[in-house]
Amino acid sequence: MALPAQLKPIQHHLRTAQEHEKRDPVVAYYCRLYAMQTGMKLDSKTPECRKFLVKLMDQLEMMKKELSDNDSITQEVVGNAHIENYALKMFLYADNEDRSGRFHKNMIKSFYTASLLLDVLSVFGELSDENIQHRKYARWKATYIHNCLKNGETPQAGPIAMDEDGEADEFGAEGFSGPGPSHGGSFRGGPPSQSYEDHDKSLDPGPTPGIGFTPSPGSGPSGPPTTNYNNIHIPPGAHAPANTPAELPPPTGGVQLGPEDFTKAQKYCKYAGSALQYEDIGTAIQNLQKALKLLTTGKE
């Protein structure tokens, strides 16, 4: 069923869902959930939109039944961690390619898809300031590099002054349909010779960017900041080794913990578990240390 024009803002989230149908059904589910919730706000009254959204709801219900034994679907905190880790993995892949001066359609798609998945995080509640910043930076970077390559220009690598008017809210669907980077994030392809509009329209972009990718230590932000976006916070464990357990304060006997503290500690443990699914040891250690610190000191 064709997407009604009124629902155009959700077309790329639905496309991302389709791309992940088999590779990661959890991502596909939450992309569709976001699209449904956003679509209801855009237009749920005109017959064509209503029909489309009802079909989308039916699809979500079917997926929910099929994934009923998946913690990422049945437990919101696990689903949140899954989508956030996935989005930041894609962001880190693209960011490292960018900082290394390797500009190609795969890293552009990774930046843009990361921004879409950060949109999707809003189904779990309000986005953190950090994720809002990641989203805007990723979307702007995708636009900037896409336009540079399209015009035959060489993009400037790494964080640069951001043109506030240059951020694009969407691209043509065909612009981001190329194959994904190879497993392990080792893709070294240069810019494509053809324009993105002429690129293959395949819906399966290959292995997921970032999975199994281990950024090298010390490859974090460098150079003097020119805008706030140069100081973008990279997720824990991404570029620097995690703190050693010896740096954590020892347990103190009389710590008073409230229900909120236990909920936060559980959340950190869930994040760690989700990170281990992607073999991201640094992030897992960081989150477990946060949980341990909270439980032993009562402070984050």
PDB file of N, CA, C and O in Angstrom, residues 81 83-96 99 111 114 118 121 128 130-131 133-135 137-138 213-221 231-243 271 275 280-287 290:
ATOM      1  N   ALA A  81      17.426   0.166  25.454  1.00  0.00           N
ATOM      2  CA  ALA A  81      18.872  -0.065  25.384  1.00  0.00           C
ATOM      3  C   ALA A  81      19.276  -0.620  24.021  1.00  0.00           C
ATOM      4  O   ALA A  81      20.299  -0.232  23.453  1.00  0.00           O
ATOM      5  N   ILE A  83      17.799  -0.273  21.019  1.00  0.00           N
ATOM      6  CA  ILE A  83      17.733   0.736  19.953  1.00  0.00           C
ATOM      7  C   ILE A  83      18.834   1.791  20.136  1.00  0.00           C
ATOM      8  O   ILE A  83      19.491   2.197  19.168  1.00  0.00           O
ATOM      9  N   GLU A  84      19.042   2.217  21.375  1.00  0.00           N
ATOM     10  CA  GLU A  84      20.063   3.243  21.621  1.00  0.00           C
ATOM     11  C   GLU A  84      21.452   2.726  21.277  1.00  0.00           C
ATOM     12  O   GLU A  84      22.237   3.411  20.607  1.00  0.00           O
ATOM     13  N   ASN A  85      21.778   1.517  21.716  1.00  0.00           N
ATOM     14  CA  ASN A  85      23.092   0.952  21.402  1.00  0.00           C
ATOM     15  C   ASN A  85      23.276   0.785  19.896  1.00  0.00           C
ATOM     16  O   ASN A  85      24.346   1.050  19.348  1.00  0.00           O
ATOM     17  N   TYR A  86      22.234   0.337  19.237  1.00  0.00           N
ATOM     18  CA  TYR A  86      22.288   0.129  17.789  1.00  0.00           C
ATOM     19  C   TYR A  86      22.530   1.462  17.062  1.00  0.00           C
ATOM     20  O   TYR A  86      23.376   1.559  16.170  1.00  0.00           O
ATOM     21  N   ALA A  87      21.776   2.492  17.475  1.00  0.00           N
ATOM     22  CA  ALA A  87      21.911   3.815  16.851  1.00  0.00           C
ATOM     23  C   ALA A  87      23.309   4.380  17.060  1.00  0.00           C
ATOM     24  O   ALA A  87      23.926   4.924  16.130  1.00  0.00           O
ATOM     25  N   LEU A  88      23.831   4.244  18.276  1.00  0.00           N
ATOM     26  CA  LEU A  88      25.145   4.812  18.573  1.00  0.00           C
ATOM     27  C   LEU A  88      26.267   4.020  17.915  1.00  0.00           C
ATOM     28  O   LEU A  88      27.303   4.575  17.565  1.00  0.00           O
ATOM     29  N   LYS A  89      26.066   2.722  17.714  1.00  0.00           N
ATOM     30  CA  LYS A  89      27.036   1.927  16.958  1.00  0.00           C
ATOM     31  C   LYS A  89      27.149   2.465  15.531  1.00  0.00           C
ATOM     32  O   LYS A  89      28.245   2.622  14.984  1.00  0.00           O
ATOM     33  N   MET A  90      25.988   2.732  14.916  1.00  0.00           N
ATOM     34  CA  MET A  90      25.990   3.261  13.553  1.00  0.00           C
ATOM     35  C   MET A  90      26.639   4.638  13.515  1.00  0.00           C
ATOM     36  O   MET A  90      27.409   4.969  12.608  1.00  0.00           O
ATOM     37  N   PHE A  91      26.307   5.455  14.519  1.00  0.00           N
ATOM     38  CA  PHE A  91      26.883   6.793  14.604  1.00  0.00           C
ATOM     39  C   PHE A  91      28.405   6.707  14.714  1.00  0.00           C
ATOM     40  O   PHE A  91      29.131   7.429  14.033  1.00  0.00           O
ATOM     41  N   LEU A  92      28.897   5.820  15.577  1.00  0.00           N
ATOM     42  CA  LEU A  92      30.337   5.695  15.791  1.00  0.00           C
ATOM     43  C   LEU A  92      31.066   5.213  14.551  1.00  0.00           C
ATOM     44  O   LEU A  92      32.161   5.673  14.248  1.00  0.00           O
ATOM     45  N   TYR A  93      30.450   4.273  13.834  1.00  0.00           N
ATOM     46  CA  TYR A  93      31.043   3.806  12.579  1.00  0.00           C
ATOM     47  C   TYR A  93      31.228   4.986  11.624  1.00  0.00           C
ATOM     48  O   TYR A  93      32.312   5.227  11.093  1.00  0.00           O
ATOM     49  N   ALA A  94      30.139   5.756  11.418  1.00  0.00           N
ATOM     50  CA  ALA A  94      30.189   6.889  10.494  1.00  0.00           C
ATOM     51  C   ALA A  94      31.144   7.976  10.991  1.00  0.00           C
ATOM     52  O   ALA A  94      31.897   8.567  10.215  1.00  0.00           O
ATOM     53  N   ASP A  95      31.115   8.228  12.291  1.00  0.00           N
ATOM     54  CA  ASP A  95      31.971   9.266  12.870  1.00  0.00           C
ATOM     55  C   ASP A  95      33.447   8.921  12.695  1.00  0.00           C
ATOM     56  O   ASP A  95      34.262   9.792  12.365  1.00  0.00           O
ATOM     57  N   ASN A  96      33.802   7.667  12.893  1.00  0.00           N
ATOM     58  CA  ASN A  96      35.198   7.260  12.713  1.00  0.00           C
ATOM     59  C   ASN A  96      35.629   7.321  11.253  1.00  0.00           C
ATOM     60  O   ASN A  96      36.757   7.712  10.944  1.00  0.00           O
ATOM     61  N   ARG A  99      36.101  11.097  10.592  1.00  0.00           N
ATOM     62  CA  ARG A  99      37.328  11.650  11.184  1.00  0.00           C
ATOM     63  C   ARG A  99      38.580  11.153  10.461  1.00  0.00           C
ATOM     64  O   ARG A  99      39.614  11.811  10.485  1.00  0.00           O
ATOM     65  N   PHE A 111      25.251   7.591   9.080  1.00  0.00           N
ATOM     66  CA  PHE A 111      24.932   8.827   9.803  1.00  0.00           C
ATOM     67  C   PHE A 111      23.418   9.066   9.788  1.00  0.00           C
ATOM     68  O   PHE A 111      22.804   9.347  10.822  1.00  0.00           O
ATOM     69  N   ALA A 114      21.365   6.472  11.742  1.00  0.00           N
ATOM     70  CA  ALA A 114      21.531   6.720  13.184  1.00  0.00           C
ATOM     71  C   ALA A 114      20.591   7.823  13.643  1.00  0.00           C
ATOM     72  O   ALA A 114      19.959   7.721  14.702  1.00  0.00           O
ATOM     73  N   LEU A 118      17.538   7.505  16.376  1.00  0.00           N
ATOM     74  CA  LEU A 118      17.454   8.386  17.541  1.00  0.00           C
ATOM     75  C   LEU A 118      16.065   9.030  17.610  1.00  0.00           C
ATOM     76  O   LEU A 118      15.558   9.301  18.691  1.00  0.00           O
ATOM     77  N   LEU A 121      13.879   6.475  19.351  1.00  0.00           N
ATOM     78  CA  LEU A 121      14.027   6.406  20.809  1.00  0.00           C
ATOM     79  C   LEU A 121      12.932   7.170  21.551  1.00  0.00           C
ATOM     80  O   LEU A 121      12.661   6.899  22.717  1.00  0.00           O
ATOM     81  N   SER A 128      17.255  12.382  25.627  1.00  0.00           N
ATOM     82  CA  SER A 128      18.239  13.107  26.430  1.00  0.00           C
ATOM     83  C   SER A 128      18.852  14.211  25.567  1.00  0.00           C
ATOM     84  O   SER A 128      18.841  14.138  24.328  1.00  0.00           O
ATOM     85  N   GLU A 130      21.881  14.766  25.128  1.00  0.00           N
ATOM     86  CA  GLU A 130      22.995  14.157  24.395  1.00  0.00           C
ATOM     87  C   GLU A 130      22.514  13.509  23.105  1.00  0.00           C
ATOM     88  O   GLU A 130      23.111  13.691  22.044  1.00  0.00           O
ATOM     89  N   ASN A 131      21.407  12.771  23.186  1.00  0.00           N
ATOM     90  CA  ASN A 131      20.893  12.112  21.982  1.00  0.00           C
ATOM     91  C   ASN A 131      20.286  13.102  20.997  1.00  0.00           C
ATOM     92  O   ASN A 131      20.336  12.890  19.786  1.00  0.00           O
ATOM     93  N   GLN A 133      21.519  16.029  20.524  1.00  0.00           N
ATOM     94  CA  GLN A 133      22.715  16.574  19.883  1.00  0.00           C
ATOM     95  C   GLN A 133      23.284  15.588  18.865  1.00  0.00           C
ATOM     96  O   GLN A 133      23.650  15.971  17.747  1.00  0.00           O
ATOM     97  N   HIS A 134      23.350  14.309  19.250  1.00  0.00           N
ATOM     98  CA  HIS A 134      23.812  13.276  18.315  1.00  0.00           C
ATOM     99  C   HIS A 134      22.942  13.262  17.057  1.00  0.00           C
ATOM    100  O   HIS A 134      23.449  13.154  15.939  1.00  0.00           O
ATOM    101  N   ARG A 135      21.637  13.330  17.247  1.00  0.00           N
ATOM    102  CA  ARG A 135      20.700  13.250  16.121  1.00  0.00           C
ATOM    103  C   ARG A 135      20.903  14.407  15.144  1.00  0.00           C
ATOM    104  O   ARG A 135      20.980  14.209  13.931  1.00  0.00           O
ATOM    105  N   TYR A 137      23.524  16.371  14.807  1.00  0.00           N
ATOM    106  CA  TYR A 137      24.857  16.314  14.203  1.00  0.00           C
ATOM    107  C   TYR A 137      24.901  15.261  13.098  1.00  0.00           C
ATOM    108  O   TYR A 137      25.422  15.512  12.005  1.00  0.00           O
ATOM    109  N   ALA A 138      24.340  14.078  13.366  1.00  0.00           N
ATOM    110  CA  ALA A 138      24.363  12.993  12.387  1.00  0.00           C
ATOM    111  C   ALA A 138      23.590  13.368  11.130  1.00  0.00           C
ATOM    112  O   ALA A 138      24.033  13.125  10.004  1.00  0.00           O
ATOM    113  N   PHE A 213      32.330  -3.817  15.278  1.00  0.00           N
ATOM    114  CA  PHE A 213      33.309  -2.760  15.027  1.00  0.00           C
ATOM    115  C   PHE A 213      33.883  -2.262  16.338  1.00  0.00           C
ATOM    116  O   PHE A 213      33.153  -1.903  17.238  1.00  0.00           O
ATOM    117  N   THR A 214      35.205  -2.281  16.462  1.00  0.00           N
ATOM    118  CA  THR A 214      35.858  -1.808  17.680  1.00  0.00           C
ATOM    119  C   THR A 214      36.700  -0.589  17.350  1.00  0.00           C
ATOM    120  O   THR A 214      37.747  -0.710  16.721  1.00  0.00           O
ATOM    121  N   PRO A 215      36.224   0.620  17.721  1.00  0.00           N
ATOM    122  CA  PRO A 215      36.995   1.819  17.430  1.00  0.00           C
ATOM    123  C   PRO A 215      38.330   1.773  18.148  1.00  0.00           C
ATOM    124  O   PRO A 215      38.450   1.226  19.243  1.00  0.00           O
ATOM    125  N   SER A 216      39.367   2.333  17.527  1.00  0.00           N
ATOM    126  CA  SER A 216      40.675   2.338  18.174  1.00  0.00           C
ATOM    127  C   SER A 216      40.706   3.387  19.271  1.00  0.00           C
ATOM    128  O   SER A 216      40.151   4.467  19.122  1.00  0.00           O
ATOM    129  N   PRO A 217      41.390   3.085  20.403  1.00  0.00           N
ATOM    130  CA  PRO A 217      41.477   4.053  21.503  1.00  0.00           C
ATOM    131  C   PRO A 217      42.162   5.319  21.043  1.00  0.00           C
ATOM    132  O   PRO A 217      43.060   5.290  20.213  1.00  0.00           O
ATOM    133  N   GLY A 218      41.715   6.415  21.587  1.00  0.00           N
ATOM    134  CA  GLY A 218      42.376   7.684  21.312  1.00  0.00           C
ATOM    135  C   GLY A 218      41.957   8.342  20.028  1.00  0.00           C
ATOM    136  O   GLY A 218      42.568   9.303  19.571  1.00  0.00           O
ATOM    137  N   SER A 219      40.918   7.836  19.364  1.00  0.00           N
ATOM    138  CA  SER A 219      40.509   8.448  18.098  1.00  0.00           C
ATOM    139  C   SER A 219      39.329   9.366  18.302  1.00  0.00           C
ATOM    140  O   SER A 219      38.507   9.560  17.443  1.00  0.00           O
ATOM    141  N   GLY A 220      39.238   9.953  19.449  1.00  0.00           N
ATOM    142  CA  GLY A 220      38.113  10.811  19.786  1.00  0.00           C
ATOM    143  C   GLY A 220      38.236  12.190  19.207  1.00  0.00           C
ATOM    144  O   GLY A 220      39.116  12.473  18.402  1.00  0.00           O
ATOM    145  N   PRO A 221      37.376  13.136  19.631  1.00  0.00           N
ATOM    146  CA  PRO A 221      37.380  14.484  19.094  1.00  0.00           C
ATOM    147  C   PRO A 221      38.733  15.147  19.274  1.00  0.00           C
ATOM    148  O   PRO A 221      39.403  14.968  20.278  1.00  0.00           O
ATOM    149  N   ASN A 231      32.174  19.299  20.457  1.00  0.00           N
ATOM    150  CA  ASN A 231      32.322  18.691  21.776  1.00  0.00           C
ATOM    151  C   ASN A 231      31.290  17.598  22.002  1.00  0.00           C
ATOM    152  O   ASN A 231      30.925  17.308  23.119  1.00  0.00           O
ATOM    153  N   ILE A 232      30.812  17.030  20.918  1.00  0.00           N
ATOM    154  CA  ILE A 232      29.780  16.007  21.021  1.00  0.00           C
ATOM    155  C   ILE A 232      30.299  14.853  21.873  1.00  0.00           C
ATOM    156  O   ILE A 232      31.448  14.459  21.761  1.00  0.00           O
ATOM    157  N   HIS A 233      29.479  14.364  22.768  1.00  0.00           N
ATOM    158  CA  HIS A 233      29.895  13.307  23.683  1.00  0.00           C
ATOM    159  C   HIS A 233      29.740  11.951  23.025  1.00  0.00           C
ATOM    160  O   HIS A 233      28.658  11.571  22.624  1.00  0.00           O
ATOM    161  N   ILE A 234      30.845  11.231  22.906  1.00  0.00           N
ATOM    162  CA  ILE A 234      30.805   9.883  22.356  1.00  0.00           C
ATOM    163  C   ILE A 234      30.426   8.923  23.483  1.00  0.00           C
ATOM    164  O   ILE A 234      30.850   9.106  24.615  1.00  0.00           O
ATOM    165  N   PRO A 235      29.613   7.919  23.203  1.00  0.00           N
ATOM    166  CA  PRO A 235      29.132   7.019  24.252  1.00  0.00           C
ATOM    167  C   PRO A 235      30.260   6.357  25.029  1.00  0.00           C
ATOM    168  O   PRO A 235      31.354   6.190  24.502  1.00  0.00           O
ATOM    169  N   PRO A 236      29.995   5.979  26.283  1.00  0.00           N
ATOM    170  CA  PRO A 236      31.009   5.348  27.127  1.00  0.00           C
ATOM    171  C   PRO A 236      31.635   4.138  26.460  1.00  0.00           C
ATOM    172  O   PRO A 236      30.955   3.351  25.830  1.00  0.00           O
ATOM    173  N   GLY A 237      32.947   4.020  26.597  1.00  0.00           N
ATOM    174  CA  GLY A 237      33.636   2.841  26.090  1.00  0.00           C
ATOM    175  C   GLY A 237      33.952   2.900  24.615  1.00  0.00           C
ATOM    176  O   GLY A 237      34.553   1.988  24.065  1.00  0.00           O
ATOM    177  N   ALA A 238      33.558   3.972  23.949  1.00  0.00           N
ATOM    178  CA  ALA A 238      33.734   4.016  22.507  1.00  0.00           C
ATOM    179  C   ALA A 238      35.159   4.345  22.101  1.00  0.00           C
ATOM    180  O   ALA A 238      35.723   3.726  21.219  1.00  0.00           O
ATOM    181  N   HIS A 239      35.748   5.350  22.707  1.00  0.00           N
ATOM    182  CA  HIS A 239      37.067   5.793  22.278  1.00  0.00           C
ATOM    183  C   HIS A 239      38.127   5.689  23.360  1.00  0.00           C
ATOM    184  O   HIS A 239      39.296   5.835  23.079  1.00  0.00           O
ATOM    185  N   ALA A 240      37.748   5.520  24.573  1.00  0.00           N
ATOM    186  CA  ALA A 240      38.723   5.467  25.654  1.00  0.00           C
ATOM    187  C   ALA A 240      38.477   4.232  26.501  1.00  0.00           C
ATOM    188  O   ALA A 240      37.351   3.786  26.638  1.00  0.00           O
ATOM    189  N   PRO A 241      39.560   3.657  27.070  1.00  0.00           N
ATOM    190  CA  PRO A 241      39.345   2.480  27.914  1.00  0.00           C
ATOM    191  C   PRO A 241      38.506   2.824  29.127  1.00  0.00           C
ATOM    192  O   PRO A 241      38.623   3.919  29.683  1.00  0.00           O
ATOM    193  N   ALA A 242      37.639   1.911  29.530  1.00  0.00           N
ATOM    194  CA  ALA A 242      36.786   2.156  30.686  1.00  0.00           C
ATOM    195  C   ALA A 242      37.622   2.221  31.955  1.00  0.00           C
ATOM    196  O   ALA A 242      38.722   1.680  32.012  1.00  0.00           O
ATOM    197  N   ASN A 243      37.100   2.904  32.985  1.00  0.00           N
ATOM    198  CA  ASN A 243      37.797   2.957  34.263  1.00  0.00           C
ATOM    199  C   ASN A 243      37.967   1.555  34.818  1.00  0.00           C
ATOM    200  O   ASN A 243      37.108   0.703  34.658  1.00  0.00           O
ATOM    201  N   TYR A 271      21.461  -2.217  30.052  1.00  0.00           N
ATOM    202  CA  TYR A 271      22.283  -1.609  29.006  1.00  0.00           C
ATOM    203  C   TYR A 271      23.534  -2.444  28.770  1.00  0.00           C
ATOM    204  O   TYR A 271      23.967  -2.654  27.629  1.00  0.00           O
ATOM    205  N   ALA A 275      24.685  -4.313  25.381  1.00  0.00           N
ATOM    206  CA  ALA A 275      25.989  -4.033  24.768  1.00  0.00           C
ATOM    207  C   ALA A 275      26.739  -5.335  24.485  1.00  0.00           C
ATOM    208  O   ALA A 275      27.413  -5.473  23.459  1.00  0.00           O
ATOM    209  N   ASP A 280      30.278  -5.421  22.606  1.00  0.00           N
ATOM    210  CA  ASP A 280      30.835  -4.116  22.941  1.00  0.00           C
ATOM    211  C   ASP A 280      31.234  -4.133  24.420  1.00  0.00           C
ATOM    212  O   ASP A 280      30.486  -3.719  25.308  1.00  0.00           O
ATOM    213  N   ILE A 281      32.430  -4.642  24.685  1.00  0.00           N
ATOM    214  CA  ILE A 281      32.871  -4.860  26.057  1.00  0.00           C
ATOM    215  C   ILE A 281      33.030  -3.546  26.814  1.00  0.00           C
ATOM    216  O   ILE A 281      32.660  -3.433  27.985  1.00  0.00           O
ATOM    217  N   GLY A 282      33.564  -2.528  26.146  1.00  0.00           N
ATOM    218  CA  GLY A 282      33.790  -1.242  26.811  1.00  0.00           C
ATOM    219  C   GLY A 282      32.519  -0.650  27.395  1.00  0.00           C
ATOM    220  O   GLY A 282      32.482  -0.228  28.555  1.00  0.00           O
ATOM    221  N   THR A 283      31.461  -0.627  26.574  1.00  0.00           N
ATOM    222  CA  THR A 283      30.186  -0.074  27.041  1.00  0.00           C
ATOM    223  C   THR A 283      29.575  -0.938  28.133  1.00  0.00           C
ATOM    224  O   THR A 283      29.001  -0.427  29.099  1.00  0.00           O
ATOM    225  N   ALA A 284      29.730  -2.270  28.011  1.00  0.00           N
ATOM    226  CA  ALA A 284      29.197  -3.174  29.034  1.00  0.00           C
ATOM    227  C   ALA A 284      29.876  -2.916  30.377  1.00  0.00           C
ATOM    228  O   ALA A 284      29.212  -2.778  31.416  1.00  0.00           O
ATOM    229  N   ILE A 285      31.202  -2.816  30.361  1.00  0.00           N
ATOM    230  CA  ILE A 285      31.952  -2.566  31.606  1.00  0.00           C
ATOM    231  C   ILE A 285      31.550  -1.228  32.214  1.00  0.00           C
ATOM    232  O   ILE A 285      31.321  -1.112  33.418  1.00  0.00           O
ATOM    233  N   GLN A 286      31.452  -0.215  31.353  1.00  0.00           N
ATOM    234  CA  GLN A 286      31.119   1.123  31.838  1.00  0.00           C
ATOM    235  C   GLN A 286      29.769   1.137  32.559  1.00  0.00           C
ATOM    236  O   GLN A 286      29.623   1.721  33.633  1.00  0.00           O
ATOM    237  N   ASN A 287      28.782   0.466  31.964  1.00  0.00           N
ATOM    238  CA  ASN A 287      27.452   0.450  32.571  1.00  0.00           C
ATOM    239  C   ASN A 287      27.400  -0.389  33.839  1.00  0.00           C
ATOM    240  O   ASN A 287      26.719  -0.037  34.803  1.00  0.00           O
ATOM    241  N   LYS A 290      28.832   1.690  36.530  1.00  0.00           N
ATOM    242  CA  LYS A 290      27.867   2.705  36.984  1.00  0.00           C
ATOM    243  C   LYS A 290      26.871   2.087  37.967  1.00  0.00           C
ATOM    244  O   LYS A 290      26.536   2.694  38.986  1.00  0.00           O
TER     245      LYS A 290
END
